[in-house]
């Protein structure tokens, strides 16, 4: 058997911990990729995986992505991620969350957690009853930063899509620009609402068809079946569901000029970035464009540790830097001939000392 730490996804993680609590039925993995720039920060995913190996791969890839994301966002945090392996019914109990919180606490602040897919603000509030190493907690008032990172992630993606449209299509306005959005949950739904306000033509798809139809009606968008959205002829394809959708088959289906969305780990394998570029499709590296949420939860965490309220304008100011970072990557890509994901990976690796 090959040692799993020699596999590419392992990428010299500093720590990978398997957490088992027989009493509550918790099985979780906490992966810490790098603490070079600070404690490993990244959310907890609650998901049913067909195979335990899929959960390990997800934790490792997401955790490395967080190292890159935090570094590129200029945050004093390293990269980490947790996955809780749910059963097929996605049973989640207070006891499981408590056991998970204790495991986070035992790491003494090396890992700071927050929400990810399948984990709510209320879940994080429950985790916070047993550990201080948590963020994305409910906040009071509209001017306080923090809470659910989804809207902040959506805001960064909205800015990033506008930058991509300017770079690739030379347009300053979203009026009539056609964006096909895969996944209309917390992030994709937020992106859709912001784009609708600026006159974009939207096509939405989600496996939760009723919710997707309701949103489409509210903002005046079209819908397509979730298995058809990648083939929609459009200006921008915005993936906001799950990762690894840009594989051989996915790439062959695309009929767009830009891929820019919030899903983590969109490229199935490293070669899919250059393949996108060869097709003349501009790619916004996922961990750069989707950093809005981690910017919010990190500033919330750092402010709470200082006992000070966190100013939402500071969060917005930092999120507004995302388009500039993307533009820098695209310009470097145009000059060097390397694809945007290769350029971004190199920048991130230099920042984390790899
Ligand atoms: P969410 O669970 O609120 O929404 C995801 C949506 O995608 C759901 O509505 C789901 O039904 C839909 N979906 C799942 N599979 C689909 C498919 N095959 N086709 C179409 N729709 C599908 O999650 P979210 O918080 O909006 O996160 C979306 C993505 O963005 C995830 O990859 C997440 O890791 C990433 N992300 C989220 C944040 C954040 O702040 N929430 C930050 C960075 C990255």
mmCIF file of C-alpha atoms and ligand atoms in Angstrom, residues 45 69 116-117 149-150 153 182-188 205-208 211 226 240-242 262-264 290 293, ligand 1:
data_model
loop_
_atom_site.group_PDB
_atom_site.id
_atom_site.type_symbol
_atom_site.label_atom_id
_atom_site.label_comp_id
_atom_site.label_asym_id
_atom_site.label_seq_id
_atom_site.Cartn_x
_atom_site.Cartn_y
_atom_site.Cartn_z
ATOM 1 C CA UNK A 45 -18.086 20.887 6.129
ATOM 2 C CA UNK A 69 -6.945 31.747 0.073
ATOM 3 C CA UNK A 116 -19.034 25.640 5.443
ATOM 4 C CA UNK A 117 -21.532 23.572 3.455
ATOM 5 C CA UNK A 149 -19.923 34.404 5.697
ATOM 6 C CA UNK A 150 -22.120 33.597 2.658
ATOM 7 C CA UNK A 153 -18.416 35.639 -0.182
ATOM 8 C CA UNK A 182 -24.839 26.805 -10.866
ATOM 9 C CA UNK A 183 -26.089 26.567 -7.282
ATOM 10 C CA UNK A 184 -28.360 29.215 -5.792
ATOM 11 C CA UNK A 185 -27.709 28.659 -2.091
ATOM 12 C CA UNK A 186 -26.139 31.121 0.298
ATOM 13 C CA UNK A 187 -23.376 32.180 -2.128
ATOM 14 C CA UNK A 188 -24.937 31.644 -5.572
ATOM 15 C CA UNK A 205 -29.882 26.159 -11.827
ATOM 16 C CA UNK A 206 -30.057 24.216 -8.585
ATOM 17 C CA UNK A 207 -30.919 20.663 -7.632
ATOM 18 C CA UNK A 208 -33.460 22.268 -5.239
ATOM 19 C CA UNK A 211 -36.119 27.238 -4.314
ATOM 20 C CA UNK A 226 -29.113 21.490 -13.002
ATOM 21 C CA UNK A 240 -21.468 28.051 -6.784
ATOM 22 C CA UNK A 241 -22.317 24.483 -5.806
ATOM 23 C CA UNK A 242 -19.651 21.832 -5.235
ATOM 24 C CA UNK A 262 -17.453 30.674 -5.447
ATOM 25 C CA UNK A 263 -17.286 26.874 -5.336
ATOM 26 C CA UNK A 264 -14.049 25.635 -3.774
ATOM 27 C CA UNK A 290 -14.310 33.544 -3.020
ATOM 28 C CA UNK A 293 -16.371 35.092 3.645
HETATM 29 P P1 LIG B 1 -25.166 26.187 0.089
HETATM 30 O O1 LIG B 1 -25.329 24.808 0.620
HETATM 31 O O2 LIG B 1 -25.905 27.304 0.733
HETATM 32 O O3 LIG B 1 -25.549 26.232 -1.468
HETATM 33 C C1 LIG B 1 -25.096 25.285 -2.378
HETATM 34 C C2 LIG B 1 -26.237 25.091 -3.380
HETATM 35 O O4 LIG B 1 -25.777 24.271 -4.451
HETATM 36 C C3 LIG B 1 -27.461 24.401 -2.767
HETATM 37 O O5 LIG B 1 -28.615 25.169 -3.023
HETATM 38 C C4 LIG B 1 -27.488 23.043 -3.486
HETATM 39 O O6 LIG B 1 -28.800 22.561 -3.672
HETATM 40 C C5 LIG B 1 -26.841 23.391 -4.805
HETATM 41 N N1 LIG B 1 -26.283 22.262 -5.530
HETATM 42 C C6 LIG B 1 -25.618 21.162 -5.061
HETATM 43 N N2 LIG B 1 -25.267 20.356 -6.075
HETATM 44 C C7 LIG B 1 -25.702 20.955 -7.211
HETATM 45 C C8 LIG B 1 -25.629 20.620 -8.583
HETATM 46 N N3 LIG B 1 -25.056 19.500 -9.000
HETATM 47 N N4 LIG B 1 -26.172 21.479 -9.487
HETATM 48 C C9 LIG B 1 -26.780 22.610 -9.090
HETATM 49 N N5 LIG B 1 -26.886 22.981 -7.799
HETATM 50 C C10 LIG B 1 -26.349 22.167 -6.873
HETATM 51 O O7 LIG B 1 -23.580 26.439 0.094
HETATM 52 P P2 LIG B 1 -22.845 27.828 -0.086
HETATM 53 O O8 LIG B 1 -22.436 28.314 1.231
HETATM 54 O O9 LIG B 1 -23.640 28.683 -0.996
HETATM 55 O O10 LIG B 1 -21.506 27.354 -0.810
HETATM 56 C C11 LIG B 1 -21.460 27.084 -2.198
HETATM 57 C C12 LIG B 1 -20.028 26.800 -2.607
HETATM 58 O O11 LIG B 1 -19.210 27.919 -2.312
HETATM 59 C C13 LIG B 1 -19.364 25.597 -1.902
HETATM 60 O O12 LIG B 1 -18.460 24.970 -2.793
HETATM 61 C C14 LIG B 1 -18.582 26.262 -0.778
HETATM 62 O O13 LIG B 1 -17.486 25.461 -0.353
HETATM 63 C C15 LIG B 1 -18.117 27.494 -1.485
HETATM 64 N N6 LIG B 1 -17.785 28.583 -0.579
HETATM 65 C C16 LIG B 1 -18.700 29.032 0.297
HETATM 66 C C17 LIG B 1 -18.372 30.089 1.135
HETATM 67 C C18 LIG B 1 -19.363 30.670 2.095
HETATM 68 O O14 LIG B 1 -19.069 31.725 2.663
HETATM 69 N N7 LIG B 1 -20.514 30.081 2.283
HETATM 70 C C19 LIG B 1 -17.089 30.652 1.080
HETATM 71 C C20 LIG B 1 -16.177 30.173 0.134
HETATM 72 C C21 LIG B 1 -16.543 29.122 -0.683
#
